[in-house]
Short mmCIF file of C-alpha atoms in Angstrom, two decimals:
data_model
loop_
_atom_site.label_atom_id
_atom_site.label_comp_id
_atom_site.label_asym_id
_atom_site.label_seq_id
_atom_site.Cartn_x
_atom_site.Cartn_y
_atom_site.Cartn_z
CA UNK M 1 0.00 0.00 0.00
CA UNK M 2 3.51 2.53 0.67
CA UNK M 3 4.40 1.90 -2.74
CA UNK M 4 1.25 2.44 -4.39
CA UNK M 5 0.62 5.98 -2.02
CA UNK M 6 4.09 7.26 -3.55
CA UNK M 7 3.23 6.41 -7.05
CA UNK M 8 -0.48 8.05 -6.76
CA UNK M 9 1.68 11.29 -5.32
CA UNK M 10 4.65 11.17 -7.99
CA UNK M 11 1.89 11.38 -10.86
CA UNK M 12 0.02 14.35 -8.91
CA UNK M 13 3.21 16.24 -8.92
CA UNK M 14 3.93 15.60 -12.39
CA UNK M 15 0.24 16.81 -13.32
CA UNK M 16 0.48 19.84 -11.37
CA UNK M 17 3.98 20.43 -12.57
CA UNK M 18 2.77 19.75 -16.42
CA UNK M 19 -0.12 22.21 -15.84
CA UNK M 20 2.13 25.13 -14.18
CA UNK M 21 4.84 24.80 -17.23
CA UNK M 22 2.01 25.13 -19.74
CA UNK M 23 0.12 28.13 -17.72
CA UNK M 24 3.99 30.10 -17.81
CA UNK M 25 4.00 29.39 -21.25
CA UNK M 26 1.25 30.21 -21.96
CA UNK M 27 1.38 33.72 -20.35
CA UNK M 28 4.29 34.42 -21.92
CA UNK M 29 3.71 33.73 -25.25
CA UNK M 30 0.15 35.88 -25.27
CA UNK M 31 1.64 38.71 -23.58
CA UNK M 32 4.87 39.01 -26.31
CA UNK M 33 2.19 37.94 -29.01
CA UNK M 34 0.54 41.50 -28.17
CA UNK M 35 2.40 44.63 -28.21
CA UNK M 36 1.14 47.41 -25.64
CA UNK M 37 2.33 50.85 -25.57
CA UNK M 38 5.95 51.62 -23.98
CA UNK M 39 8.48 54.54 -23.65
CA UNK M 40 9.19 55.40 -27.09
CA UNK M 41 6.20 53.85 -28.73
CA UNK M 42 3.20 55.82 -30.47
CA UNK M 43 0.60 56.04 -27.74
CA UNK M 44 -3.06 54.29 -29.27
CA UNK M 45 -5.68 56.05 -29.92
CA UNK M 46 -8.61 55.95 -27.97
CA UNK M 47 -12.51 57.23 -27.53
CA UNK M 48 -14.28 57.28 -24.07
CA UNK M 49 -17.08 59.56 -22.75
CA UNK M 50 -15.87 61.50 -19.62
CA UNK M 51 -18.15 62.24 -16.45
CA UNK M 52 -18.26 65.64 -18.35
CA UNK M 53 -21.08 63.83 -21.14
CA UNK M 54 -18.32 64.68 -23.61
CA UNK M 55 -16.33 62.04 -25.96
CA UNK M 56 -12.91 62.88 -26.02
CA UNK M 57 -10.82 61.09 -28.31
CA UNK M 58 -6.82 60.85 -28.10
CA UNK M 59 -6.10 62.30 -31.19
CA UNK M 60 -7.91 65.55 -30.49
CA UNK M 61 -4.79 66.57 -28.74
CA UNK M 62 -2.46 65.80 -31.30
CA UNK M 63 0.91 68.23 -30.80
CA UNK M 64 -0.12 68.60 -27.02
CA UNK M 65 1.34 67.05 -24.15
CA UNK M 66 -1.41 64.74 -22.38
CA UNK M 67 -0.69 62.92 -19.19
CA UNK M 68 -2.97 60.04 -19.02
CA UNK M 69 -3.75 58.16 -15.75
CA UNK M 70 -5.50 54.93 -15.34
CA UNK M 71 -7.06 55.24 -11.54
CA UNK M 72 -10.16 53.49 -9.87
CA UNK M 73 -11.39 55.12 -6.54
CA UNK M 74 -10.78 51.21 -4.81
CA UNK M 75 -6.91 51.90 -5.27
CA UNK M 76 -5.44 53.75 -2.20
CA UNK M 77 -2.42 55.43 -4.04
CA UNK M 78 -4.87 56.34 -6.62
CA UNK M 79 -6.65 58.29 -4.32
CA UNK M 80 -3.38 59.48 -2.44
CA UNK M 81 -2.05 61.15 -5.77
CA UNK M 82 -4.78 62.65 -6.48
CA UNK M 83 -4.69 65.75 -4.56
CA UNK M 84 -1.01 65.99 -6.28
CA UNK M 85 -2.50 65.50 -10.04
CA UNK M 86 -5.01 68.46 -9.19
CA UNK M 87 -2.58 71.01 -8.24
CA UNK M 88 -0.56 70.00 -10.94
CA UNK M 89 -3.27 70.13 -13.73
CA UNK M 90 -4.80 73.46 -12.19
CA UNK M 91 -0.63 74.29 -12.75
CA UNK M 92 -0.05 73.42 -16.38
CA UNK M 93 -3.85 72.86 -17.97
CA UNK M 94 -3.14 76.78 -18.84
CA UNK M 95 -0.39 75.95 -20.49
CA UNK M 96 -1.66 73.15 -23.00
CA UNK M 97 -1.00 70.30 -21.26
CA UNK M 98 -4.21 67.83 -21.48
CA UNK M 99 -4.92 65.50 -18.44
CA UNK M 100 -7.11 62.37 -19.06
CA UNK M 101 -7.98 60.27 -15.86
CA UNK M 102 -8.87 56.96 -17.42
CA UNK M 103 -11.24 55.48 -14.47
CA UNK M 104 -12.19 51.99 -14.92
CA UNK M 105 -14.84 51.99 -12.15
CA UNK M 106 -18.24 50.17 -13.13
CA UNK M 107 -20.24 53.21 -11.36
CA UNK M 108 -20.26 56.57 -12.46
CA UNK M 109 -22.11 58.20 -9.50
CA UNK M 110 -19.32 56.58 -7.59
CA UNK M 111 -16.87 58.21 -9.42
CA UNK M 112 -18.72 61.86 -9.40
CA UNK M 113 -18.98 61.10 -5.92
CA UNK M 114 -15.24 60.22 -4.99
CA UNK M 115 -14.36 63.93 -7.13
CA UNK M 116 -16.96 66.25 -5.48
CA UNK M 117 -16.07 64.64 -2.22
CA UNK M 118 -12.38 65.53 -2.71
CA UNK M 119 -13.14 68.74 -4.62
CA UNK M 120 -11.67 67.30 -7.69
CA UNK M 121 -11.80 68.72 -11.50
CA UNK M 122 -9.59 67.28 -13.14
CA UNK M 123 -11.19 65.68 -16.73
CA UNK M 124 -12.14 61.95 -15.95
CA UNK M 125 -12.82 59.77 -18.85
CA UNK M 126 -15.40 56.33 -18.10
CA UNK M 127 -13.43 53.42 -18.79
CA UNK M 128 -15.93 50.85 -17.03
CA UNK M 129 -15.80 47.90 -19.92
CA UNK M 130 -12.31 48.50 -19.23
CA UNK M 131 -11.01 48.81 -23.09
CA UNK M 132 -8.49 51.28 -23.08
CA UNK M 133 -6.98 49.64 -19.80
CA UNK M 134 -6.45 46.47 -22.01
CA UNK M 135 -5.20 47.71 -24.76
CA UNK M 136 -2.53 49.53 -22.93
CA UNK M 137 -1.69 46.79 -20.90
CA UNK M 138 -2.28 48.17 -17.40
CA UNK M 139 -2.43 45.97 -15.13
CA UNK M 140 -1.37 48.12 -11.70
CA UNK M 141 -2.93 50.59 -10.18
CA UNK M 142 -2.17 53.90 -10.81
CA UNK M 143 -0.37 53.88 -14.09
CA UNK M 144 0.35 56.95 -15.99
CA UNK M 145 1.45 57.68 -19.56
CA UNK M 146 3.18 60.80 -20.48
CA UNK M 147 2.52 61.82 -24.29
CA UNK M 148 5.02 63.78 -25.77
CA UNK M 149 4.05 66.24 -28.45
CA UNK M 150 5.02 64.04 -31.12
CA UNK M 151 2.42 61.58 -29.88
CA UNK M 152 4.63 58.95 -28.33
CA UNK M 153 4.80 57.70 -25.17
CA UNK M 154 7.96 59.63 -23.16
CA UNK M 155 7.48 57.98 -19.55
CA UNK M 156 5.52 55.58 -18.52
CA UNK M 157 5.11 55.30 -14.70
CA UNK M 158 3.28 52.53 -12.60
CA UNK M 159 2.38 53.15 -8.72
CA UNK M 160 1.75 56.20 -7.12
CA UNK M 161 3.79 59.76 -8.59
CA UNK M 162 4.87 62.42 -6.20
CA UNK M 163 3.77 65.91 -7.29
CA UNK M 164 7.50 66.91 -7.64
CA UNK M 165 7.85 63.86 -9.85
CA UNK M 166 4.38 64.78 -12.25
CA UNK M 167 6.20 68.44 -12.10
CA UNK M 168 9.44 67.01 -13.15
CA UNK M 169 8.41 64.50 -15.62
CA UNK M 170 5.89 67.41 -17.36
CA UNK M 171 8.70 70.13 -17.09
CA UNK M 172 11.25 67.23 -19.26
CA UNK M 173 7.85 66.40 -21.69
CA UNK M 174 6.98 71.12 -22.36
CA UNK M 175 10.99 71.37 -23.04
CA UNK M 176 11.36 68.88 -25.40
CA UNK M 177 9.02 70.73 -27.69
#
């Protein structure tokens, strides 16, 4: 009965370990097998409805800077940052740079809620099907793009930015013009 109790638990192992290897492999080869936006690439296009009732589409602000930030109001550091993208977008907004915060909440009146309850007005586009997130491959929360004015990607940042840094990285991204 020993012998037959190691057997039955050698083959379980080798199943599990079959199914793991093929899981990796499969991961891998569908991530490389799409290409998502990085530093240096052409940022995609996109079209979402904001909590403004507007569509705003990407290449509306061709030859502007645009900082775009994917953000839900579950993520703490989304909500930490906030106050910092504010005061930087009440900063530079004047001075043509566009800010898009992608949310990819399901609710809107949760979303209006989270910005009137933190005196927020920064532009906030609806991502709820979650389309754009996908097709930029974002997979932390926050990430941000900065968009050059040639309409490439210059940084891309995941986790929570510092106001310095969003000050710093947009100083680099108006200079380079």
């Amino acid at each position: 009965m020993g012998r037959h109790k190691k057997w039955v638990q050698i083959g379980i192992f080798a199943v599990v370990l079959i199914i793991g290897v093929f899981t990796i492999i499969t991961n891998l080869s569908a991530s490389s097998g799409k290409k998502y936006p990085q530093e240096g690439d052409k940022a995609l296009n996109f079209s979402l409805v904001g909590l403004d009732g507007k569509t705003h589409e990407l290449s509306e602000y061709k030859g502007q800077p645009v900082l775009i930030n994917f953000w839900g109001t579950f993520c703490p550091p989304c909500k930490e940052e906030m106050p910092d993208l504010q005061k930087q977008y009440d900063k530079w907004a004047s001075k043509g740079v566009v800010f898009l915060e992608v949310n990819i909440d399901k609710n809107k009146v949760t979303v209006q809620g989270f910005m009137d309850q933190y005196k927020l007005n920064l532009p906030v586009l609806l991502d709820a099907n979650e389309e754009v997130r996908r097709a930029y491959g974002v997979m932390d929360y926050p990430t941000t793009f900065f968009i050059g004015k040639d309409g490439k990607v210059a940084v891309k940042k995941i986790g929570q930015m510092t106001e310095s840094f969003i000050e710093e990285t947009l100083i680099g991204l108006v200079g380079k013009s």
